[in-house]
CSV table of C-alpha atoms in Angstrom, one decimal:
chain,number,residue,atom,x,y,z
A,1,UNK,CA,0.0,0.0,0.0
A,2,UNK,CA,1.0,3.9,-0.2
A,3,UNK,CA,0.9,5.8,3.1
A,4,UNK,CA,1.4,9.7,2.9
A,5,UNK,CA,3.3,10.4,6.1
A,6,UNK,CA,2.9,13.5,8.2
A,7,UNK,CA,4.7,16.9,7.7
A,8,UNK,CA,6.1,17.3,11.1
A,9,UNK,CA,6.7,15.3,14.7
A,10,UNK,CA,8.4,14.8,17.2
A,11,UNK,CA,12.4,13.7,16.1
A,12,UNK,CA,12.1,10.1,18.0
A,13,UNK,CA,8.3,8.9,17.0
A,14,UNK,CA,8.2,10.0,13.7
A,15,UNK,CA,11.4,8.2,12.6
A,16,UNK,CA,10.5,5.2,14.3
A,17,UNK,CA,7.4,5.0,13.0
A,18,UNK,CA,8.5,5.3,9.6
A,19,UNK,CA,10.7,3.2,9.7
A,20,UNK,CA,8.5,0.4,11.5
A,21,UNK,CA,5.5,0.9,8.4
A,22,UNK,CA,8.4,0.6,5.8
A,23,UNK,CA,9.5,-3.0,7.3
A,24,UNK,CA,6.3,-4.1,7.3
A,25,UNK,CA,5.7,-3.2,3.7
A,26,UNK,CA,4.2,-0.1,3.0
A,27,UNK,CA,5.6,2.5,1.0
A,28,UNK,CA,5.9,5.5,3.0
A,29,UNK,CA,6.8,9.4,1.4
A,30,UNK,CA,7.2,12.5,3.5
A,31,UNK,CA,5.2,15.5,1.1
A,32,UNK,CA,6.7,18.4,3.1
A,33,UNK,CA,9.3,19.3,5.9
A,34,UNK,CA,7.4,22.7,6.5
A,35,UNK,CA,6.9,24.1,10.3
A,36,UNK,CA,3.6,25.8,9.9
A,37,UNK,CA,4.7,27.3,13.2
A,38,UNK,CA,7.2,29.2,11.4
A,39,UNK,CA,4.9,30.7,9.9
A,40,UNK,CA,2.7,32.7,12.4
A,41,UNK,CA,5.6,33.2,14.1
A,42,UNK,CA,6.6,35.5,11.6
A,43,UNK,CA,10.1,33.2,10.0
A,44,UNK,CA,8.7,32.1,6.6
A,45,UNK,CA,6.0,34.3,4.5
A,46,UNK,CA,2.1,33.6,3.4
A,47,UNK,CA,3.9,32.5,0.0
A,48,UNK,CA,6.1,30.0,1.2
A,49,UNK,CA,2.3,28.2,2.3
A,50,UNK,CA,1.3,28.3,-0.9
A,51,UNK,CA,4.0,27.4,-3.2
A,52,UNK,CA,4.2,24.6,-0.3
A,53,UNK,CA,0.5,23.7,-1.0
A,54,UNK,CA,0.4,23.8,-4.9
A,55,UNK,CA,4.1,21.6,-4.6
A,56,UNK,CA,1.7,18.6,-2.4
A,57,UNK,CA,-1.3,19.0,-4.8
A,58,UNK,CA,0.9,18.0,-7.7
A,59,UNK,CA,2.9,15.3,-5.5
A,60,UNK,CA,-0.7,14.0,-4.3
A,61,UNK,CA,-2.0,13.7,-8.1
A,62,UNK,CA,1.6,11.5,-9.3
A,63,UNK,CA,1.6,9.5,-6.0
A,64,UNK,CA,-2.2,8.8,-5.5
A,65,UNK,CA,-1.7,7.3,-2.0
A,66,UNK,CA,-4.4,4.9,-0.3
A,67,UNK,CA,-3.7,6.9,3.1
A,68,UNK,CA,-3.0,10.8,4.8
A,69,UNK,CA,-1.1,10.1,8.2
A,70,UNK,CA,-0.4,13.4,10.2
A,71,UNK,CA,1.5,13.4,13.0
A,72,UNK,CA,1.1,15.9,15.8
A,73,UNK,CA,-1.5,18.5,14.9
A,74,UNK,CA,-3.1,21.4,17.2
A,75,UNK,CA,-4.4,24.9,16.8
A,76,UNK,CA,-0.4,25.9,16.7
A,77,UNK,CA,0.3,23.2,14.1
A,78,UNK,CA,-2.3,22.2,12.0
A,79,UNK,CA,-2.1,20.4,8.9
A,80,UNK,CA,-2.8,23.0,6.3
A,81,UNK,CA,-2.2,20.9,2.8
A,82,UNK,CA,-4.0,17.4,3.6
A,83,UNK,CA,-7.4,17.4,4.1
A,84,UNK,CA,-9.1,19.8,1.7
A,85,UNK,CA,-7.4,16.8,-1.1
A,86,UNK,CA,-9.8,14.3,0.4
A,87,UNK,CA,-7.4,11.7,0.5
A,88,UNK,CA,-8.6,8.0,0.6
A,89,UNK,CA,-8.0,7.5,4.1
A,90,UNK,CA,-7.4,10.8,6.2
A,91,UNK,CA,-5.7,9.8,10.2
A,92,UNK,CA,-4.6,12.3,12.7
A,93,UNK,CA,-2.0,10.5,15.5
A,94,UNK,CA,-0.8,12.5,18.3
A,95,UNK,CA,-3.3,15.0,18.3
A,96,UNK,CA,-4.3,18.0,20.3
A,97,UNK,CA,-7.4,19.6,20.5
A,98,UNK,CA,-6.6,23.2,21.0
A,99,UNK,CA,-4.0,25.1,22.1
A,100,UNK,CA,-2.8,28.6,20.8
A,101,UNK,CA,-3.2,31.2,23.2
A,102,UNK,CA,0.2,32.4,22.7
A,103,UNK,CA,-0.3,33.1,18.5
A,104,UNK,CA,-1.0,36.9,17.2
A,105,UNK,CA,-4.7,37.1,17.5
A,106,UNK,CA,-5.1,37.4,13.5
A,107,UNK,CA,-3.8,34.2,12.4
A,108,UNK,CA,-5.3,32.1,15.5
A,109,UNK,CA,-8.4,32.0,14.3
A,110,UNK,CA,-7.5,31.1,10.8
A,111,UNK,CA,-5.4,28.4,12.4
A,112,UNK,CA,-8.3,27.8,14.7
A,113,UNK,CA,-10.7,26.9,11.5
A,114,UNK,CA,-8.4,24.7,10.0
A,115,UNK,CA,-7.8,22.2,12.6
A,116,UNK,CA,-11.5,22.3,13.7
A,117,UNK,CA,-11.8,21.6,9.4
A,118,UNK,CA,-9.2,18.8,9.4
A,119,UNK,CA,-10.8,17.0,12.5
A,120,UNK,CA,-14.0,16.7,11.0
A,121,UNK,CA,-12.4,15.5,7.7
A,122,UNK,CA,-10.4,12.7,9.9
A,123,UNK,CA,-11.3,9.0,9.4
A,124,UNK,CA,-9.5,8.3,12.6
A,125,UNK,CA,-8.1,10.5,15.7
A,126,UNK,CA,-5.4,9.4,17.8
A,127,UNK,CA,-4.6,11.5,21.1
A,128,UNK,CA,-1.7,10.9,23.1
A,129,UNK,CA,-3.3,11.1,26.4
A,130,UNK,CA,-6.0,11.5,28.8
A,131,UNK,CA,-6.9,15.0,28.4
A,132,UNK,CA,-6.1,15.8,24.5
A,133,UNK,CA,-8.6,12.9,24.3
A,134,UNK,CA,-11.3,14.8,27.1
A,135,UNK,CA,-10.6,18.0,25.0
A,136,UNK,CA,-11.4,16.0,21.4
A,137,UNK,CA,-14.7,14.7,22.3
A,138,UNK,CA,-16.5,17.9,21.4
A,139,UNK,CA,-14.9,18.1,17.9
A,140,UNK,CA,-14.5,14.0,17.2
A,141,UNK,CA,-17.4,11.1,17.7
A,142,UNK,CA,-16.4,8.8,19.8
A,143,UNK,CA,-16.3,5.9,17.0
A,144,UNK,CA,-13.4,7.6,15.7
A,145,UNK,CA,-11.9,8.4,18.6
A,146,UNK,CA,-8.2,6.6,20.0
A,147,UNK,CA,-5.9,7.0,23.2
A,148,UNK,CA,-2.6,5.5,22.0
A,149,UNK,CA,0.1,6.9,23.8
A,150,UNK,CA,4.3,7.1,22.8
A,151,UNK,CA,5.7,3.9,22.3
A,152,UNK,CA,9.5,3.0,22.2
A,153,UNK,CA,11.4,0.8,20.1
A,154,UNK,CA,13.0,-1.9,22.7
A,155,UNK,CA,16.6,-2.3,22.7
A,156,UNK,CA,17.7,-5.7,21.6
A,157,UNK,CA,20.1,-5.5,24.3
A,158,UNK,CA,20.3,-4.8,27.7
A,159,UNK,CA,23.3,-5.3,30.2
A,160,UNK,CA,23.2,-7.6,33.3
A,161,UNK,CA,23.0,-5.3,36.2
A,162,UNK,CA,26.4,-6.5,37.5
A,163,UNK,CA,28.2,-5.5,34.4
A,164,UNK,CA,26.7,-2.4,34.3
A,165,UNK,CA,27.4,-1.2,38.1
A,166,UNK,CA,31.2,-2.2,37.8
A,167,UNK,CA,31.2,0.0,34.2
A,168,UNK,CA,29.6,2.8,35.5
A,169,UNK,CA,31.7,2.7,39.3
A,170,UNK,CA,28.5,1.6,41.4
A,171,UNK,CA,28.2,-0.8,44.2
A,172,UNK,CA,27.1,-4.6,43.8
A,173,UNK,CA,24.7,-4.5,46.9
A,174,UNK,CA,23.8,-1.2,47.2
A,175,UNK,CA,20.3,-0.1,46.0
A,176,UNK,CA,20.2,2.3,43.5
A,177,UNK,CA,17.2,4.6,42.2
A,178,UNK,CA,17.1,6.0,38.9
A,179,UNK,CA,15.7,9.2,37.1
A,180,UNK,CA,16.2,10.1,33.8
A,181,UNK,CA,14.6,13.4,32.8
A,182,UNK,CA,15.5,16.8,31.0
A,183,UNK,CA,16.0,19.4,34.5
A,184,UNK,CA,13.7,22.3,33.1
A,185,UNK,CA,12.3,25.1,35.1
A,186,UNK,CA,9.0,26.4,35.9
A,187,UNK,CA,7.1,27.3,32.6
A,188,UNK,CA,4.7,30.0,34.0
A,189,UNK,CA,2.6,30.1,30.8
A,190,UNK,CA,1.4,27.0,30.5
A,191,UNK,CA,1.6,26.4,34.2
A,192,UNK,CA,3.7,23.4,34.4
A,193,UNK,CA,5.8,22.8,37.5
A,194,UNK,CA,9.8,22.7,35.8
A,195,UNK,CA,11.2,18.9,36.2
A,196,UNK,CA,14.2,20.8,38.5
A,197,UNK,CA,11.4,20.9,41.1
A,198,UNK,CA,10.3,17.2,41.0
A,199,UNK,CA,14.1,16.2,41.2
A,200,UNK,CA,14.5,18.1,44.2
A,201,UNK,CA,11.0,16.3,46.2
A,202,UNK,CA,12.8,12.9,44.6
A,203,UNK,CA,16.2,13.8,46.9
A,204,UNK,CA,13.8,14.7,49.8
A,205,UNK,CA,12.5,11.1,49.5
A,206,UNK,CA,16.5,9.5,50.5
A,207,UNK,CA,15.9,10.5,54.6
A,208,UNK,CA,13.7,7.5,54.2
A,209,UNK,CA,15.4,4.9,52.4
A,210,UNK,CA,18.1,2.7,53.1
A,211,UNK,CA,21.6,4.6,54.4
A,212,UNK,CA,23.7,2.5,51.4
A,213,UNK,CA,21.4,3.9,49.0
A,214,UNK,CA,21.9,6.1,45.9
A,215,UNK,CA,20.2,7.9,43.5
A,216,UNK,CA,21.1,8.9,40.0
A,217,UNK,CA,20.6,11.2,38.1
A,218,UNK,CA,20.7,11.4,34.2
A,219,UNK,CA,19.9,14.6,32.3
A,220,UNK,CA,20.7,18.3,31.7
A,221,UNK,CA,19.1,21.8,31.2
A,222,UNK,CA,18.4,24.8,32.4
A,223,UNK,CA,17.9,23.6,36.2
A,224,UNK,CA,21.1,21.6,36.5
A,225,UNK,CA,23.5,24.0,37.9
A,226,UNK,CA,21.0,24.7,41.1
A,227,UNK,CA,20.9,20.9,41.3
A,228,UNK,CA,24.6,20.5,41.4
A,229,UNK,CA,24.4,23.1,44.4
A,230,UNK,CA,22.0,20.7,45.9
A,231,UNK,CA,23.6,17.7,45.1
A,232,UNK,CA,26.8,19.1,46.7
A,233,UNK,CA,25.0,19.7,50.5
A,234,UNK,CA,24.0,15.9,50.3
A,235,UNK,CA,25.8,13.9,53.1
A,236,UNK,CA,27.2,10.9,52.4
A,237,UNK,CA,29.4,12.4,49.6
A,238,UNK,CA,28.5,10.2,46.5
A,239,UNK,CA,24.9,9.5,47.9
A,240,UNK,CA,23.5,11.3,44.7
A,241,UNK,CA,25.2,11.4,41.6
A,242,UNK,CA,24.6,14.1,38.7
A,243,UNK,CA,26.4,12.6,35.5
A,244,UNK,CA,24.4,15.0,33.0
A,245,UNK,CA,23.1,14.1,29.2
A,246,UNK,CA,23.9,10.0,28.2
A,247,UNK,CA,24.2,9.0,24.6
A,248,UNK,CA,23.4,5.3,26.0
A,249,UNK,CA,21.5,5.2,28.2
A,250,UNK,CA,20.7,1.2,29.0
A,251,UNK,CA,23.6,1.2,31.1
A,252,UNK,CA,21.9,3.3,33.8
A,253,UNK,CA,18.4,1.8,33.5
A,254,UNK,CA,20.1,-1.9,33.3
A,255,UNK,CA,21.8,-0.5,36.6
A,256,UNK,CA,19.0,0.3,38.7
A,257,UNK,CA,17.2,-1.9,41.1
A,258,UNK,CA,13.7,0.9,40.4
A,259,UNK,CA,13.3,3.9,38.3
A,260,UNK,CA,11.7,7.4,40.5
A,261,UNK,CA,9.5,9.8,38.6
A,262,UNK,CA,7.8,12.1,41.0
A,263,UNK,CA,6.6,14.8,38.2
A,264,UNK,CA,2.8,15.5,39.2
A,265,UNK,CA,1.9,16.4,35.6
A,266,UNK,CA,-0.6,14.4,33.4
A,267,UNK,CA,1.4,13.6,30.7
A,268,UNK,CA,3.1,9.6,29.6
A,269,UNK,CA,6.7,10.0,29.4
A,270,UNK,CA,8.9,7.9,27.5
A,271,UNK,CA,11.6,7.2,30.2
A,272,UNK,CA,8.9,5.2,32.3
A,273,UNK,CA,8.1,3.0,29.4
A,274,UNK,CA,12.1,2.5,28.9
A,275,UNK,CA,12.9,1.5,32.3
A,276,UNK,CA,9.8,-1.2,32.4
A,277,UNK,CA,11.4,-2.9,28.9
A,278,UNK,CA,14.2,-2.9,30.5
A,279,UNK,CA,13.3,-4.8,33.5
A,280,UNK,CA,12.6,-2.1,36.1
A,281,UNK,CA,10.0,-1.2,38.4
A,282,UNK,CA,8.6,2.4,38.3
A,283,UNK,CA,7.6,4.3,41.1
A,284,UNK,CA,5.8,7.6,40.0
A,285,UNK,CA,2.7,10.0,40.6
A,286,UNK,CA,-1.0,8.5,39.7
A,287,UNK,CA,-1.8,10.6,36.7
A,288,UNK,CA,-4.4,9.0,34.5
A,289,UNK,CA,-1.5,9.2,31.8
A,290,UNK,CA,0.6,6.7,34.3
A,291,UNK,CA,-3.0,4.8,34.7
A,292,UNK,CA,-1.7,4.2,31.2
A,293,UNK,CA,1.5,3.3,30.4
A,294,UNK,CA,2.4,1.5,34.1
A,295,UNK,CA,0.2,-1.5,35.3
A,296,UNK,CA,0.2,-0.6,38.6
A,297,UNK,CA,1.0,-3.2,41.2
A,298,UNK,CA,2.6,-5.2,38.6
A,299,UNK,CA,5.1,-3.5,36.6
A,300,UNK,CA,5.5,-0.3,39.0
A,301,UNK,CA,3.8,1.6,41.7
A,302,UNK,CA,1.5,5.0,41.5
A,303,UNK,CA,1.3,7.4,44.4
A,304,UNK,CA,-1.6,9.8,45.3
A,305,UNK,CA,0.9,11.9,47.0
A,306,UNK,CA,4.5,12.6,47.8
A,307,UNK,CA,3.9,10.9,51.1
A,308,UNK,CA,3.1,7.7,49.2
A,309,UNK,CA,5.8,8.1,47.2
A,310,UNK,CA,8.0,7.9,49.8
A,311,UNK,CA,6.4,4.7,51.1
A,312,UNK,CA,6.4,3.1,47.3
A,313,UNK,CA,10.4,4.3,47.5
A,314,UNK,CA,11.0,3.0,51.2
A,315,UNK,CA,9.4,-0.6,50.4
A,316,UNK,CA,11.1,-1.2,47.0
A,317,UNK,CA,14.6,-0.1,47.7
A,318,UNK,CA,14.4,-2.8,50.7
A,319,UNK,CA,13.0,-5.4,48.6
A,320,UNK,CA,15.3,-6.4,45.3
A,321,UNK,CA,12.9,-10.0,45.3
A,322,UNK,CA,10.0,-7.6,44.6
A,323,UNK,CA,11.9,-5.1,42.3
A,324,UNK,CA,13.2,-8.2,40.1
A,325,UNK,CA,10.0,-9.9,39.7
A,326,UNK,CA,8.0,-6.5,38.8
A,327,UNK,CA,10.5,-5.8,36.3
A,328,UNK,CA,10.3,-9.3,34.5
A,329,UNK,CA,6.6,-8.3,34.0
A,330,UNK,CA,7.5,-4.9,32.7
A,331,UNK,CA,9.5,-5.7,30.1
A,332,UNK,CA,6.6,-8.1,28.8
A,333,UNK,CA,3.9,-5.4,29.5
A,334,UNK,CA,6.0,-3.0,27.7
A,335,UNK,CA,6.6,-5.1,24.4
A,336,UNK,CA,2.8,-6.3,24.7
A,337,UNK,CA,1.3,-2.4,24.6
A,338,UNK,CA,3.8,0.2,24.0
A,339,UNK,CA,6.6,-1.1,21.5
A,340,UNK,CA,6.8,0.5,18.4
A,341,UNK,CA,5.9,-2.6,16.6
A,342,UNK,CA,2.9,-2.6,18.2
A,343,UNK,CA,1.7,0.8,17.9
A,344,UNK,CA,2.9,0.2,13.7
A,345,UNK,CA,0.1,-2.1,13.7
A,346,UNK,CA,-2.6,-0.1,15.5
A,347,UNK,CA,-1.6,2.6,12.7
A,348,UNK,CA,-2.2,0.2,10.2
A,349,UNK,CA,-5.3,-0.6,11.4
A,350,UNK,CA,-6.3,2.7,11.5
A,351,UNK,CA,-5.1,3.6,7.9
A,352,UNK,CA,-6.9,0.3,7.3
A,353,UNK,CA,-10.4,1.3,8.8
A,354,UNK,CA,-9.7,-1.6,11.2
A,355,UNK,CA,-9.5,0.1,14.4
């Protein structure tokens, strides 16, 4: 079959998926590599829209494709050159339902219109999570309606936990908590608590966990310099360890006896989903979005609270039995629901009018 893919995504899901419909068959062709975003933004002119357009109309008339995939439209990023060709099949995945309070007031409502157009137009509607989906249901019937959230292609190779603590300098018995995560700060306009703040209540949690314990910590960004002041009043030296951005990261999760995520917004994030295929238990806040992408009880814990948290933390780091056995049934929930191979298929079904 011929699949149209999307003109913009995110830089991990869209290659992935890609690449995971082309081994399965399907003949896949990117139309255009414009940021409409640019656009209203003031970077690219009203011209460079419609030489774009007029360029896809001829592309769509040589290619005739059996399929329209869009990846990642919302009021700030709608897809202005698919559905006014009335494809075959027409499929928004990773959508939003709004957004756009922070575009010029003239083109927002132009923007506005052509989302709202392109969601009626949709044969299918993927949201990402919990509340893109809520906001959706007043624009999409529920029939065409989907919550599939990221997936992650599993690596075919993870290291034993004992090669990976002598390689990275970390003790054999010692339990170690994990959090990967990019250390941004507070963003005031979309009110969203920075991830500086969540690493901080995750250090709070170490009064109540074993005294041989030690937490890692893998990331960078704006907040890492007042967490490496932080880090530095931590007694036992060495009890928390800031090594910054990893290329590879499997040899932290591999590591780990359980991966920490304290971050009280409701969205799925993708390190959760890596530490479960790679064997380890999560402990994190019980969004709906985490209702998701963790089986709670089995593959990881939720917490209503920090206080919880603390209690998830206290009884997992004291219990490697527990830890080992949850994060056998991760790595097979994970490659079950959320691998990319799976979520290739629930696109083709969707592109298929299966779904």
């Amino acid at each position: 079959s011929h699949l149209k893919g999307g003109f913009s995504g995110d830089r991990v899901q869209v290659p992935s998926l890609i690449a995971g419909l082309r081994e399965r068959g399907h003949e896949v062709k990117i139309v255009s590599r414009v940021n409409v975003r640019n656009f209203w933004r003031g970077q690219i002119p009203v011209s460079r829209l419609v030489t774009e357009a007029i360029s896809i109309r001829k592309e769509m008339k040589k290619f005739s494709p059996d399929a329209w995939l869009v990846y990642g439209p919302s009021t700030k990023n709608p897809d202005l050159f698919g559905w006014w060709q009335h494809p075959k099949r027409y499929v928004l995945w990773h959508t939003e339902p709004g957004g756009g309070k922070s575009m010029p007031k003239r083109w927002r409502r132009f923007f506005k219109l052509a989302h709202r157009h392109s969601l009626a137009r949709a044969d299918q509607v993927a949201a990402h999570h919990p509340g893109s989906a809520d906001g959706l249901r007043a624009f999409v019937a529920p029939e065409r309606l989907h919550l599939f959230p990221p997936a992650i292609k599993i690596w075919d190779c993870i290291p034993s936990r004992e090669e990976s603590r002598q390689r990275l300098g970390l003790s054999q018995e010692a339990p170690v908590v994990l959090c990967v995560s990019r250390f941004t700060l507070d963003d005031h306009e979309r009110q969203r608590p920075g991830k500086t703040e969540m690493v901080l209540d995750l250090m709070a949690t170490l009064v109540s966990l074993p005294s041989d314990a030690v937490l890692v910590l893998v990331g960078d960004g704006p907040g890492r310099r007042y967490l490496e002041e932080e880090v530095a009043k931590h007694e036992p030296e060495g009890r928390v360890r800031l090594v910054g951005h990893v290329e590879d990261t499997r040899w932290y999760y591999a590591a780990c006896d359980l991966f920490a995520y304290p971050y009280r917004v409701d969205l799925p994030f993708v390190a959760i989903l890596e530490a479960q295929s790679c064997g380890r238990p999560v402990v994190t806040m019980g969004t709906r979005s985490a209702e998701v992408i963790v089986d709670s009880g089995r593959t990881g814990l939720l917490a209503k609270d920090l206080d919880e948290f603390q209690a998830h933390m206290a009884t997992l780091t004291r219990d490697r039995t527990l830890c080992e056995s949850m994060g056998r049934a991760g790595r097979e929930y994970i490659q079950g629901f959320h691998s990319m191979q799976t979520r290739v298929k629930q696109i083709e079904g969707m592109l298929y009018g299966r779904t």
